[in-house]
mmCIF file of C-alpha atoms in Angstrom:
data_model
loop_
_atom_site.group_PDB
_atom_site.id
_atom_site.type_symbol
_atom_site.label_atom_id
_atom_site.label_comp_id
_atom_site.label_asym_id
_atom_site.label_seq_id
_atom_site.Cartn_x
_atom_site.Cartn_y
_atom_site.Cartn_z
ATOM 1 C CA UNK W 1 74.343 61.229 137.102
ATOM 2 C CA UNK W 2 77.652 60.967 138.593
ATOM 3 C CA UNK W 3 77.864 57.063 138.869
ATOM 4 C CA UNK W 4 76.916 57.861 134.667
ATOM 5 C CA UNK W 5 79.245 59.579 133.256
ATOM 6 C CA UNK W 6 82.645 60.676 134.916
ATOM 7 C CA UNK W 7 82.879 63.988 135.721
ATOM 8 C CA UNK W 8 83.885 66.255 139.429
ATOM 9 C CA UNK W 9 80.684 67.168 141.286
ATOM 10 C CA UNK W 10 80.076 70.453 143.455
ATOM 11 C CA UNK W 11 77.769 70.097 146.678
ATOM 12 C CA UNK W 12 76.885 72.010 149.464
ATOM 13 C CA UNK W 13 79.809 74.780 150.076
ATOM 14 C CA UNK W 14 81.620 74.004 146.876
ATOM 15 C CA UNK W 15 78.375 74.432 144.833
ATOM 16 C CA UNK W 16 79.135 78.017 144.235
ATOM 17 C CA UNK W 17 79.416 80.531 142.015
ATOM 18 C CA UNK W 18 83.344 81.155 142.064
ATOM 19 C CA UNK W 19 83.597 77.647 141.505
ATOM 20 C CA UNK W 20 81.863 77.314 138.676
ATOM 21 C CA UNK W 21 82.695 80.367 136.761
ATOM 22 C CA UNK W 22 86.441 79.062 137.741
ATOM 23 C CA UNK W 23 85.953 75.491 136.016
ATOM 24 C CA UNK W 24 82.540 75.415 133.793
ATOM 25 C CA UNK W 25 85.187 75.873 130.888
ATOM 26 C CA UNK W 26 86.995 72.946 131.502
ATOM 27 C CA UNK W 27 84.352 70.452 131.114
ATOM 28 C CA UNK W 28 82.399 68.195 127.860
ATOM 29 C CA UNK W 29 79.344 68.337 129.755
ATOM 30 C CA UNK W 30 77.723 70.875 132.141
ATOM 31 C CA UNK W 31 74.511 69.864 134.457
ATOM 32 C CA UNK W 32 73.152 72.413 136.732
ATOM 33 C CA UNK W 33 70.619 70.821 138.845
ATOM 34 C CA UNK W 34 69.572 73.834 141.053
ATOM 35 C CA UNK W 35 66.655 76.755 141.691
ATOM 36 C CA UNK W 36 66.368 79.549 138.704
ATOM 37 C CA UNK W 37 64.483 82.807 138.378
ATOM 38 C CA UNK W 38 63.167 84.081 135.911
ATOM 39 C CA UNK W 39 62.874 88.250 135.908
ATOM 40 C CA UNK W 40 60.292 89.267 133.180
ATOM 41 C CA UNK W 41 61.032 92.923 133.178
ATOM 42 C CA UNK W 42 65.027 92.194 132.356
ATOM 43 C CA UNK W 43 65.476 89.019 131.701
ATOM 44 C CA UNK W 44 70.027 89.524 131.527
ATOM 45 C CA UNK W 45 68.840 89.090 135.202
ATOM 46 C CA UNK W 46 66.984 85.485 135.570
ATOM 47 C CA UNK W 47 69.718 84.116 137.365
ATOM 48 C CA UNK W 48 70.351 80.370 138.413
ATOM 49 C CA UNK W 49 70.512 80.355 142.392
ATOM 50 C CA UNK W 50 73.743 78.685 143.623
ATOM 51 C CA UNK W 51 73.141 79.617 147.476
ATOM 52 C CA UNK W 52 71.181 82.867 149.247
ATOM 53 C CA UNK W 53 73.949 83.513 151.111
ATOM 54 C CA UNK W 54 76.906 85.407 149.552
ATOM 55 C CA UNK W 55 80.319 84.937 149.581
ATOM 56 C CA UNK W 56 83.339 87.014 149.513
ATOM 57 C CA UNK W 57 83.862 87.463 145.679
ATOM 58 C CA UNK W 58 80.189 86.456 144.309
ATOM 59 C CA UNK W 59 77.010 86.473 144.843
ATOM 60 C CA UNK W 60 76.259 83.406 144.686
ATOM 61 C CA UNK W 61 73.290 84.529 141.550
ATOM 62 C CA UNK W 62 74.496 83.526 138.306
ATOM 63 C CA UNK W 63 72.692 85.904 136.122
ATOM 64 C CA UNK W 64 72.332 85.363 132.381
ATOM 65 C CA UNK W 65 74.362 89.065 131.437
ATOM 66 C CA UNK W 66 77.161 86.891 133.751
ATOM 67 C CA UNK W 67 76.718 83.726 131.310
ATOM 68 C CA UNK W 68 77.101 85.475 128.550
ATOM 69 C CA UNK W 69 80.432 86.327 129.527
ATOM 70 C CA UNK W 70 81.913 83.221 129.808
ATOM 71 C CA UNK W 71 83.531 81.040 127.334
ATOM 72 C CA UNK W 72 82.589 77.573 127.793
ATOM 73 C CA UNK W 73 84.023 74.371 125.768
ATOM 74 C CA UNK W 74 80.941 71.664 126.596
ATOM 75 C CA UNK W 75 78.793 70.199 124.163
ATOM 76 C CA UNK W 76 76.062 69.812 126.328
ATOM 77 C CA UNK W 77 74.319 71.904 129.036
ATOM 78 C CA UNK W 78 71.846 70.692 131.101
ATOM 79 C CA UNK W 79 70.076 73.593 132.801
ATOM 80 C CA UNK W 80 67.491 71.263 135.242
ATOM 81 C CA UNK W 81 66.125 74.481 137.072
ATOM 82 C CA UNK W 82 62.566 75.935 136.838
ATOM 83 C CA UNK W 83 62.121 77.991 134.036
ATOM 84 C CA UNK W 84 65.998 78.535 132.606
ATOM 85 C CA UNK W 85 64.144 78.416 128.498
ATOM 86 C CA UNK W 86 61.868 81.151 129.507
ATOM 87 C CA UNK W 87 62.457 84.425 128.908
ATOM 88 C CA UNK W 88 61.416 87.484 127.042
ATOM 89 C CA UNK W 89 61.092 87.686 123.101
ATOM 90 C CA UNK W 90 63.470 90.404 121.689
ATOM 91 C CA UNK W 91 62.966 91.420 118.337
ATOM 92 C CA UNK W 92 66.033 90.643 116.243
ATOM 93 C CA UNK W 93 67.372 88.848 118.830
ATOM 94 C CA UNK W 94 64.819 86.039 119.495
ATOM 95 C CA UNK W 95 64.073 84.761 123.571
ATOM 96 C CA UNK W 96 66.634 85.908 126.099
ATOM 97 C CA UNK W 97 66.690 83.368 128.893
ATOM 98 C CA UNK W 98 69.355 81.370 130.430
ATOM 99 C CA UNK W 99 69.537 78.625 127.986
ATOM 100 C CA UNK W 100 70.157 81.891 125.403
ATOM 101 C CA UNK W 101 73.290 82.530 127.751
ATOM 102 C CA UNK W 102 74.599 79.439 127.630
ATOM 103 C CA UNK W 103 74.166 79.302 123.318
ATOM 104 C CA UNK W 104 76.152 82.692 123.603
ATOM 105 C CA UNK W 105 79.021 81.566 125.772
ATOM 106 C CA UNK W 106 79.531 78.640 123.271
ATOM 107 C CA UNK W 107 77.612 75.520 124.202
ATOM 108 C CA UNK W 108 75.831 74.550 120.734
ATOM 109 C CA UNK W 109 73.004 71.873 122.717
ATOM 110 C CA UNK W 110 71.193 73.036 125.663
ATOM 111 C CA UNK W 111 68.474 70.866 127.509
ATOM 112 C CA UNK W 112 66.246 73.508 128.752
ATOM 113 C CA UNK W 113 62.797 73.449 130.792
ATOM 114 C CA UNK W 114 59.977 75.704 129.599
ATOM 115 C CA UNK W 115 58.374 75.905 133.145
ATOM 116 C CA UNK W 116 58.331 74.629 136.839
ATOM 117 C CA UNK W 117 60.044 71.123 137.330
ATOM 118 C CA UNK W 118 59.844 68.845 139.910
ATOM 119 C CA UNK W 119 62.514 67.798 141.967
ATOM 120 C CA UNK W 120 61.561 63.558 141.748
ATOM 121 C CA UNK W 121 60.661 63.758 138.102
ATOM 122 C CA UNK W 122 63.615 65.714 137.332
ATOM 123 C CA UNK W 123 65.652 62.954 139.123
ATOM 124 C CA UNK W 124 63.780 60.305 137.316
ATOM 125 C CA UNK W 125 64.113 62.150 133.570
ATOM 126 C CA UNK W 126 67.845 62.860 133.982
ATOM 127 C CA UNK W 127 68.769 59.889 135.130
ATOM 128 C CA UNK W 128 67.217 57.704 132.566
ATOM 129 C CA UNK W 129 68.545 61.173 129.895
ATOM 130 C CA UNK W 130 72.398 60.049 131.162
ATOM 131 C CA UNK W 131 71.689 56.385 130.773
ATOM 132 C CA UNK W 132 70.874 56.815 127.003
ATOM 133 C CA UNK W 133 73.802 59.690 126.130
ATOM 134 C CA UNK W 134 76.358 57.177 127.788
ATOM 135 C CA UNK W 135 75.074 54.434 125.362
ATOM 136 C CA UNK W 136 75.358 56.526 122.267
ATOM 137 C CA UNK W 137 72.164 57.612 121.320
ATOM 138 C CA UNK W 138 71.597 61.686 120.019
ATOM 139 C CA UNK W 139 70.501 64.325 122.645
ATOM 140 C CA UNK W 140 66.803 64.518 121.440
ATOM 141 C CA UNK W 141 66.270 60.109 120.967
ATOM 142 C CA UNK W 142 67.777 60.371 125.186
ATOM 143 C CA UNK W 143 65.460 62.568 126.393
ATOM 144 C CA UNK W 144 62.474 61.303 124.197
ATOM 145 C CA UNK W 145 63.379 57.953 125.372
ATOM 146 C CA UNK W 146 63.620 59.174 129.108
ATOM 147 C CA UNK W 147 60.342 60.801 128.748
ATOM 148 C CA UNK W 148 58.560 57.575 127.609
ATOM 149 C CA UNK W 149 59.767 55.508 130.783
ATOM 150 C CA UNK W 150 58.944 58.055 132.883
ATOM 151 C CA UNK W 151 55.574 57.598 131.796
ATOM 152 C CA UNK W 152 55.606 53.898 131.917
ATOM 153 C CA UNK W 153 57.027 53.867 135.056
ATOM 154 C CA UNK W 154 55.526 56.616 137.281
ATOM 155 C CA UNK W 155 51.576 56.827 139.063
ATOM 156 C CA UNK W 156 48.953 58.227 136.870
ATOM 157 C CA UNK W 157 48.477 61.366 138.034
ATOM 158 C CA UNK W 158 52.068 62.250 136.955
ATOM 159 C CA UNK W 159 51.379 61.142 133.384
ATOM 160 C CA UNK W 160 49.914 64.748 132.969
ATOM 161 C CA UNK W 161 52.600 66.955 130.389
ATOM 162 C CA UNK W 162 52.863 69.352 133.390
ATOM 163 C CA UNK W 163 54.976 66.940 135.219
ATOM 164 C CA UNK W 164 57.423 65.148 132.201
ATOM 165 C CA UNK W 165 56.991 67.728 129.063
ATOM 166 C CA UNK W 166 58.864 70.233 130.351
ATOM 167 C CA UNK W 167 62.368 69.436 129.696
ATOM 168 C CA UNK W 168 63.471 70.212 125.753
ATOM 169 C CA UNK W 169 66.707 69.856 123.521
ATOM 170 C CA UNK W 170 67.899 72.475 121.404
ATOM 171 C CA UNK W 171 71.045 72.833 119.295
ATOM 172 C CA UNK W 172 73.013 69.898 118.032
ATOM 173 C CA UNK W 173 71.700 66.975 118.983
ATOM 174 C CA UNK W 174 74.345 64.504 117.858
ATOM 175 C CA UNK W 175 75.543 61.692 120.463
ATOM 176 C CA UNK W 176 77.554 62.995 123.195
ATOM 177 C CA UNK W 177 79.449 59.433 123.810
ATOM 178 C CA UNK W 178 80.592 56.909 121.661
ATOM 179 C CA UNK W 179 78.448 53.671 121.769
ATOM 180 C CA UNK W 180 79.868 50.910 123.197
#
């Protein structure tokens, strides 16, 4: 995604929490390619999973009461973790997941999966989801477009909706880049 669209990338020991709760707000775009969990008794705590292992000021568990709390500028979140559009129906208040988090904190499109991904197809989606945005198509015609070669492209047994259906747009929709 990287060779896609300009932007800094965090790996390894700079993929942390601190990090990103220090510079998330200075970016268009926000992808989050990483391991979520979802907690069905309270879901403010499904948390996207940065690292295990701790640090000095974080915990390295970015927890949907901590997204809510931030104020975020991009137009565009992509949450590509297991389960960050699930969560728990509140009445009045509608599903609080992750994705919900994001909405709050002030991103109006979120691309959000509704179960398990996996890692390849993920890769494969995303990709080909970039691709389109940098040529100035909407949000939704990207990722329906990415879907579609992923099917073309990939062995029959991953043509099944468990493997490519996962991954939804919601919000605005409008083209992220210019076309050129």
């Amino acid at each position: 995604i990287r060779k896609i669209i300009r932007g800094m990338t965090y790996l390894g020991e700079e993929s942390n929490e601190a990090n990103f709760k220090k510079h998330a707000g200075n970016y268009d775009i926000i992808h989050l390619a990483m391991h979520g969990y979802l907690d069905n008794e309270n879901p403010m705590l499904s948390k996207l999973i940065f690292s295990i292992h701790p640090d000095s000021v974080e915990d390295n568990l970015l927890n949907t009461a901590e997204i809510y709390n931030l104020r975020l500028k991009a137009r565009l979140a992509t949450l590509s973790s297991c389960k960050s559009g699930m969560g728990t129906l509140s009445g009045g208040e509608g599903v609080i997941s992750l994705a919900r988090g994001f909405s709050y904190a002030g991103c109006p499109c979120i691309v959000m999966s509704l179960w398990e991904v996996e890692d390849n197809v993920s890769a494969d989606i995303m990709t080909c989801f970039y691709k389109k945005l940098r040529q100035g198509c909407s949000k939704q015609k990207a990722m329906a477009y990415a879907k579609r070669t992923f099917l073309r492209k990939t062995e029959p047994v991953k043509t099944h909706p468990y493997y490519w259906a996962c991954y939804v747009v919601i919000g605005d929709t409008h083209p992220v880049f210019v076309p050129h």
